[in-house]
XYZ file of C-alpha atoms in Angstrom:
491
model
C -13.759 26.618 -3.194
C -15.981 29.670 -3.870
C -19.599 28.699 -2.682
C -20.961 30.082 -6.198
C -18.722 27.992 -7.745
C -19.832 24.646 -6.160
C -21.760 22.100 -8.672
C -22.058 18.535 -7.716
C -22.090 17.610 -11.350
C -18.796 18.657 -11.910
C -17.657 15.903 -9.474
C -18.121 12.042 -9.874
C -17.247 9.020 -7.469
C -13.326 8.283 -7.892
C -13.090 5.539 -5.238
C -13.302 4.465 -1.494
C -11.550 2.947 1.547
C -12.226 1.976 4.752
C -12.032 5.308 6.521
C -12.516 7.739 3.343
C -14.233 8.472 0.006
C -13.014 10.862 -2.667
C -14.577 12.173 -5.556
C -12.691 13.807 -8.951
C -13.557 16.846 -11.190
C -14.467 16.522 -14.409
C -12.101 19.237 -16.325
C -9.370 19.798 -13.141
C -7.296 17.837 -11.844
C -7.991 17.890 -8.347
C -10.166 15.566 -6.232
C -11.871 15.718 -2.719
C -11.371 13.576 0.294
C -14.226 12.961 2.706
C -14.262 11.125 6.289
C -16.920 8.308 6.362
C -18.344 7.250 9.651
C -20.477 4.556 11.039
C -24.413 5.742 10.742
C -24.518 6.240 14.879
C -21.371 7.708 15.167
C -20.922 11.601 14.499
C -17.649 13.906 15.078
C -17.875 17.594 16.001
C -16.736 19.994 12.773
C -13.852 20.989 14.851
C -13.304 17.224 15.569
C -13.329 16.346 11.860
C -10.963 19.667 11.250
C -8.553 18.643 13.248
C -8.784 15.221 12.263
C -8.142 16.127 8.796
C -5.640 18.694 9.745
C -3.415 16.356 11.176
C -3.506 14.251 7.951
C -2.201 17.608 6.331
C 0.603 17.774 8.952
C 1.558 14.283 8.985
C 2.129 13.974 5.759
C 3.864 17.224 5.361
C 6.251 16.859 8.365
C 7.107 13.501 8.310
C 6.433 11.513 5.395
C 7.581 14.417 3.076
C 10.673 13.831 5.181
C 11.020 10.200 4.663
C 10.166 9.454 1.388
C 10.560 12.746 -0.662
C 9.689 16.162 -2.049
C 8.482 14.955 -5.024
C 6.643 11.898 -3.997
C 4.243 13.108 -1.466
C 1.284 15.497 -1.872
C -0.286 16.757 0.900
C -3.154 18.649 -0.265
C -5.032 21.425 2.534
C -8.269 21.400 4.145
C -11.056 23.220 2.686
C -14.543 23.783 4.138
C -17.902 23.204 1.708
C -20.960 24.611 1.175
C -23.361 22.131 3.095
C -25.970 22.097 0.467
C -23.206 20.910 -1.842
C -21.949 18.092 0.163
C -25.880 16.486 0.534
C -26.369 16.677 -3.275
C -22.945 15.285 -4.131
C -23.372 12.648 -1.597
C -26.817 11.891 -2.966
C -25.313 11.653 -6.332
C -22.831 9.229 -6.273
C -24.270 6.506 -3.755
C -25.462 4.142 -6.511
C -21.833 3.736 -7.490
C -20.582 3.173 -4.189
C -19.366 -0.510 -4.128
C -22.437 -2.501 -1.580
C -19.413 -3.506 0.731
C -18.457 -0.341 1.322
C -21.978 1.095 2.167
C -21.600 0.149 5.901
C -20.274 3.693 6.453
C -21.879 7.267 5.482
C -19.857 10.272 3.947
C -19.462 12.900 6.681
C -22.375 15.658 5.278
C -22.969 17.457 8.630
C -18.940 19.358 8.962
C -18.684 20.469 5.314
C -14.935 19.918 5.549
C -12.875 17.928 3.028
C -9.335 17.369 2.144
C -8.575 18.780 -1.364
C -5.808 16.895 -3.323
C -4.168 16.565 -6.988
C -5.678 13.460 -8.792
C -3.083 11.386 -8.947
C -4.477 9.471 -11.630
C -4.280 12.634 -14.148
C -0.988 14.158 -12.600
C 1.327 15.907 -14.773
C 4.161 17.149 -12.533
C 5.638 18.970 -15.666
C 2.337 20.079 -17.230
C 2.162 17.904 -20.311
C -0.232 19.032 -22.827
C -3.650 18.377 -22.058
C -4.652 16.296 -25.037
C -2.183 13.951 -24.142
C -3.567 10.616 -22.703
C -2.558 9.607 -19.617
C -2.343 6.211 -18.036
C -2.132 5.940 -14.343
C -1.077 2.304 -12.550
C -1.791 2.241 -8.848
C -0.038 -0.381 -6.756
C -0.960 -1.374 -2.905
C 2.713 -2.920 -2.180
C 1.978 -4.075 1.151
C 4.972 -5.210 3.782
C 8.052 -5.765 1.899
C 10.394 -7.761 4.403
C 9.945 -10.654 6.817
C 10.218 -9.947 10.626
C 13.914 -9.725 12.077
C 13.461 -9.384 15.779
C 14.382 -11.787 18.634
C 10.864 -11.234 19.862
C 8.956 -13.352 17.117
C 7.972 -16.492 19.179
C 6.487 -17.743 15.983
C 8.738 -19.447 13.770
C 6.667 -19.653 10.957
C 7.147 -15.556 10.869
C 10.769 -15.889 10.266
C 10.200 -17.792 7.019
C 6.651 -16.710 5.650
C 5.529 -13.338 4.855
C 2.880 -11.684 6.482
C 0.837 -10.862 3.099
C 0.774 -14.577 2.369
C -0.037 -16.041 5.157
C -2.675 -13.552 5.223
C -4.394 -14.245 2.030
C -5.190 -18.338 3.532
C -7.232 -16.495 6.127
C -9.050 -13.945 3.839
C -9.921 -16.767 1.237
C -11.437 -18.870 4.211
C -13.391 -15.750 5.236
C -14.655 -14.970 1.762
C -12.928 -11.598 1.581
C -11.264 -12.949 -1.451
C -12.444 -15.947 -4.005
C -8.840 -17.453 -4.183
C -5.409 -16.906 -3.262
C -3.045 -14.352 -4.854
C -0.096 -15.445 -6.193
C 1.538 -12.133 -5.483
C 4.580 -11.703 -2.595
C 5.691 -8.417 -1.600
C 9.084 -9.567 -1.480
C 9.417 -10.253 -4.596
C 8.032 -7.020 -5.805
C 10.754 -5.202 -3.521
C 13.568 -7.690 -4.303
C 15.387 -5.325 -7.063
C 15.822 -8.396 -9.121
C 14.228 -7.632 -12.875
C 12.667 -11.137 -12.896
C 11.160 -11.779 -9.691
C 9.706 -7.913 -9.648
C 7.976 -9.207 -13.286
C 6.630 -12.253 -11.843
C 5.113 -10.169 -8.677
C 3.563 -7.725 -11.121
C 1.940 -10.152 -13.248
C 0.475 -11.901 -10.391
C -0.996 -8.399 -9.324
C -2.763 -8.311 -12.879
C -4.103 -11.701 -12.646
C -5.722 -11.228 -8.993
C -5.989 -7.866 -8.386
C -7.648 -7.963 -5.190
C -7.291 -4.165 -3.874
C -3.611 -4.193 -4.293
C -3.736 -3.095 -8.246
C -6.025 -0.409 -10.510
C -5.714 1.187 -13.629
C -6.722 4.151 -14.845
C -7.082 5.620 -18.153
C -7.330 9.523 -18.076
C -8.758 9.186 -14.540
C -11.307 6.512 -15.143
C -10.772 3.405 -13.445
C -10.236 0.496 -16.541
C -9.110 -2.446 -14.384
C -9.411 -3.726 -10.542
C -11.247 -5.149 -8.244
C -14.000 -3.735 -6.068
C -14.769 -6.534 -4.125
C -14.934 -10.427 -3.968
C -18.118 -10.178 -6.280
C -15.681 -8.482 -8.797
C -15.882 -10.353 -11.856
C -12.128 -12.456 -12.918
C -9.432 -10.253 -14.501
C -9.684 -10.156 -18.460
C -6.305 -9.399 -20.012
C -7.868 -9.528 -23.467
C -9.864 -6.413 -22.016
C -7.219 -4.849 -20.584
C -4.689 -5.036 -23.691
C -7.506 -3.564 -25.503
C -7.037 -0.413 -23.427
C -3.281 -0.295 -23.307
C -2.854 -1.228 -27.340
C -2.586 2.859 -28.065
C 0.080 3.309 -25.291
C 2.466 -0.324 -26.095
C 1.374 -1.647 -29.336
C 2.827 -4.384 -29.914
C 5.978 -4.650 -31.551
C 5.401 -7.731 -33.172
C 3.011 -6.087 -35.038
C -0.250 -8.231 -33.989
C -3.213 -6.112 -33.655
C -5.453 -8.712 -31.572
C -5.356 -12.166 -30.225
C -3.569 -13.975 -26.864
C -0.088 -13.416 -28.242
C -1.101 -9.566 -28.828
C -2.931 -9.441 -25.474
C 0.664 -11.084 -23.554
C 2.867 -8.870 -25.869
C 1.369 -5.725 -24.144
C 0.779 -7.448 -20.721
C 4.675 -7.940 -21.078
C 5.521 -4.385 -22.304
C 2.986 -2.487 -19.143
C 5.576 -4.917 -17.006
C 8.400 -4.041 -18.241
C 7.284 0.094 -18.014
C 6.086 -0.072 -14.585
C 9.353 -2.014 -13.408
C 11.937 0.523 -14.901
C 9.670 2.972 -12.923
C 9.724 1.500 -9.510
C 13.735 1.258 -10.017
C 14.211 4.589 -11.196
C 15.285 7.439 -8.531
C 13.178 10.762 -9.896
C 13.391 12.560 -6.449
C 16.294 15.005 -6.556
C 15.611 15.887 -2.901
C 16.947 14.149 0.556
C 17.726 10.484 0.116
C 16.486 9.095 2.853
C 16.943 9.992 6.328
C 16.707 6.496 7.764
C 20.104 4.377 7.515
C 18.381 0.953 8.659
C 20.247 -1.010 5.808
C 18.409 -3.729 4.095
C 21.199 -6.329 4.720
C 21.193 -9.188 6.527
C 18.104 -8.715 8.541
C 15.515 -11.478 7.555
C 15.674 -13.846 4.690
C 15.361 -12.482 1.340
C 12.488 -15.057 0.303
C 9.174 -15.780 0.706
C 8.681 -19.507 1.336
C 5.316 -19.315 0.387
C 5.846 -16.938 -2.711
C 4.835 -19.343 -5.581
C 8.109 -17.656 -7.410
C 10.454 -19.079 -5.140
C 8.361 -22.228 -4.786
C 8.622 -23.281 -8.566
C 12.574 -22.513 -8.441
C 12.821 -25.188 -5.732
C 10.397 -27.709 -7.706
C 13.115 -27.300 -10.183
C 16.362 -27.545 -8.316
C 17.297 -23.836 -8.752
C 18.296 -21.637 -6.316
C 16.114 -18.471 -5.917
C 17.904 -15.489 -7.918
C 19.753 -13.350 -5.124
C 17.898 -9.905 -4.306
C 19.745 -7.508 -6.907
C 19.237 -4.933 -4.180
C 17.003 -1.393 -4.363
C 18.373 1.615 -5.984
C 18.965 3.459 -2.949
C 17.175 7.058 -4.643
C 13.796 5.186 -5.558
C 10.898 4.832 -3.946
C 10.779 1.459 -3.089
C 13.900 1.778 -1.225
C 12.654 4.502 0.861
C 9.165 3.163 1.292
C 10.821 -0.195 2.682
C 13.229 1.904 5.175
C 10.258 3.490 6.783
C 8.179 -0.038 7.022
C 11.424 -1.429 8.790
C 10.625 1.125 11.653
C 9.192 -1.546 12.716
C 12.221 -3.148 14.829
C 10.233 -5.250 17.317
C 7.489 -6.841 14.954
C 4.055 -6.732 16.761
C 4.931 -9.328 19.298
C 7.675 -7.646 20.670
C 5.648 -3.903 20.343
C 2.222 -5.162 22.498
C 4.069 -5.190 25.857
C 5.631 -1.273 25.370
C 1.896 -0.677 24.398
C 0.597 -1.895 27.309
C 3.321 -0.070 29.079
C 1.716 3.490 27.691
C -1.307 2.232 28.085
C -0.870 1.646 32.180
C 1.136 5.190 32.471
C -1.940 6.755 30.411
C -4.928 5.459 33.239
C -2.794 6.846 36.055
C -2.196 9.998 34.263
C -4.466 10.738 31.432
C -3.965 14.212 31.201
C -0.530 13.253 29.338
C -2.041 12.117 26.263
C -1.745 15.341 24.921
C 1.742 16.044 26.112
C 2.726 12.563 24.635
C 1.435 13.652 20.945
C -0.663 10.589 20.379
C -2.855 12.514 18.850
C -0.889 15.046 17.347
C 0.738 17.805 16.764
C 2.351 15.869 14.134
C 5.283 18.301 13.960
C 9.027 18.418 13.879
C 9.482 17.357 17.617
C 7.075 14.315 16.715
C 9.398 13.365 13.662
C 12.752 13.733 15.286
C 11.450 11.175 17.717
C 11.019 8.606 15.048
C 14.685 8.684 14.453
C 15.728 7.187 17.669
C 16.309 3.259 16.316
C 18.081 1.926 19.376
C 15.998 -1.266 20.912
C 17.803 -1.465 24.587
C 14.870 -1.426 26.679
C 15.539 1.233 29.482
C 11.876 0.646 31.190
C 10.865 4.015 30.639
C 7.606 4.919 29.063
C 9.439 7.095 26.831
C 11.419 4.176 25.178
C 7.711 2.479 24.809
C 6.194 5.377 23.681
C 9.069 6.441 20.643
C 8.852 2.436 19.514
C 5.035 2.816 19.479
C 4.994 5.964 17.437
C 7.534 4.283 15.146
C 5.511 1.196 14.657
C 2.275 3.460 13.966
C 4.777 5.362 10.843
C 5.651 1.741 9.798
C 2.326 0.437 9.552
C 1.321 3.444 7.655
C 4.225 2.520 5.077
C 2.654 -0.843 4.411
C -0.883 0.103 3.803
C 0.357 3.141 1.467
C -0.799 3.097 -2.433
C 2.171 3.939 -5.178
C 1.013 6.099 -7.828
C 2.532 5.692 -11.427
C 1.467 8.131 -14.158
C 2.518 7.349 -17.574
C 2.313 9.950 -20.965
C 3.563 9.123 -24.409
C 6.473 11.681 -25.235
C 5.739 13.298 -28.139
C 9.038 13.077 -30.918
C 10.028 16.479 -30.423
C 10.151 16.421 -26.524
C 13.947 15.512 -26.517
C 15.046 18.651 -24.726
C 12.309 18.459 -21.818
C 13.753 18.053 -18.576
C 11.225 15.194 -17.215
C 11.803 11.835 -16.123
C 11.449 9.511 -19.314
C 11.158 5.267 -19.463
C 11.376 3.643 -22.936
C 9.202 0.937 -24.086
C 10.155 -1.228 -27.115
C 8.419 1.151 -29.591
C 7.854 4.760 -27.344
C 8.959 6.115 -24.787
C 7.089 7.592 -21.872
C 7.108 10.892 -19.505
C 6.205 9.973 -15.862
C 5.056 11.060 -12.504
C 5.625 8.791 -9.319
C 3.243 9.635 -6.085
C 2.363 7.814 -2.962
C -1.309 7.802 -1.580
C -2.681 7.200 1.603
C -0.532 8.360 4.025
C -2.781 8.512 7.291
C -0.977 7.356 10.689
C -2.401 4.419 11.569
C -4.274 4.733 14.591
C -2.653 4.385 18.307
C -6.177 2.024 19.187
C -5.312 -0.101 16.375
C -2.651 -1.672 18.275
C -4.545 -3.682 20.158
C -6.237 -5.198 17.094
C -3.197 -5.633 15.124
C -1.814 -7.823 17.753
C -4.959 -10.102 18.002
C -5.247 -10.552 14.248
C -1.372 -11.182 13.919
C -1.911 -14.074 16.340
C -5.268 -15.137 14.479
C -3.265 -15.068 11.072
C -0.343 -17.051 12.111
C -2.090 -19.803 13.663
C -4.957 -20.207 10.908
C -1.879 -20.512 8.212
C 0.337 -23.220 10.704
C -2.792 -25.048 11.486
C -4.207 -25.433 7.879
C -1.703 -24.691 5.176
C 1.508 -25.618 6.825
C -0.105 -28.469 8.657
C -0.856 -29.681 5.132
C 1.885 -29.290 3.214
C 3.597 -31.173 6.414
C 1.501 -34.574 5.714
C 1.971 -34.041 1.895
C 5.315 -34.343 2.646
C 4.908 -37.056 5.108
C 2.676 -39.398 2.956
C 4.997 -39.207 -0.284
C 7.808 -40.251 2.194
C 5.662 -43.090 3.173
C 5.076 -44.043 -0.444
C 8.123 -44.478 -1.765
C 9.957 -48.049 -0.995
C 13.376 -46.569 -1.967
C 12.905 -44.395 0.868
C 12.501 -46.775 3.631
C 14.621 -46.644 6.701
C 15.126 -49.632 8.798
C 16.929 -49.359 12.051
C 18.605 -52.331 14.126
C 19.704 -52.854 17.652
C 23.497 -52.250 17.778
């Protein structure tokens, strides 16, 4: 980044999360990612550089190894002119969602991460004029805890995402509960995957966004966002997925276009486009935990019809969903089993604070850090080393549970048959595509105590409200039905 070439007018607001904000270049396929802090909390330039470098190293040395070369884009740390950063901050302020403005962009250090713009990423250098559609999905945790340390029976039946939905709606985070269940998307069963993707399109929350040529055209910024408008989305998508029934407008056309989009995304998610090392983990997706979540509307509707839920078809081992799920399953003990181990590490650090660096809690995230993650034993020998390994595995698993998958699609030209790039068919055309992963920052060590409290809060709220209500409904049905009266006589 050369000082003379930095012009804030060439950059536009792209999006932000809890800890960072991203701006995109108007012409080039790059973004800058800045850290954010509460107004009263400032860090030194050295601390910010180290933080950003840790993110790059973790992506390069850990997540790239687990997920594959083609899926992970690590970027690099760059130093920018402070005047450019200040002017950029002023320029984008009005575009930021109100709910995100409790933290400020770091304008003091001049450090940022430079990354490829994955909404426009063209792994195989397609012609620039070709339109690019990008779907960003945050799939969340795709399995139900299988650990024997779980004390809440409900956690063995209902997934974390479905339980958390109820608490989020109760606290005003979202207006209504989503029908999306991560277990349906991770099932590998096309019927369940289609249902999951349609549910995300209906109630996107912050789990789905759609970009057209780098511009956000669909997705929810906060709870105050308007209700999803499928007809408006279909209008944007028609040039990509013109309905095979020939209809140019109306509800039938909208449904046909949405159906095409869902089919194409499903095909891409099941494809194994990474030629690199196939996942180094072998946790297996077999018998651990139930294959369905009892709260999934898909499962419930089948049960109401007296049908069994379709078997999980299983994910192809080369596909990104499979690899992501394997990394998520590094959470071998669940937060309930992990928390006592975290406390063991905490007690050790209180006694020997100088050991924090040796234990690599704050980095460096190098080859040695990665190798320790491959120890999948769950036999506790009482040592700090065992506890630390499980804590680090949990942090990596939490990172995989919160990552985003970016699917970039570009229509193929008729003469593109000789190209070697991955292609997915739709009913009328074919799309060249690339799949990438975003949001791969290692979850903070300090967040474990918060996760433990939040887990208890989610399960208790769900058990006391939703599950209790379901039981009351079943009980009422039983009482109201005369045919079900049971009379007991002394024998």
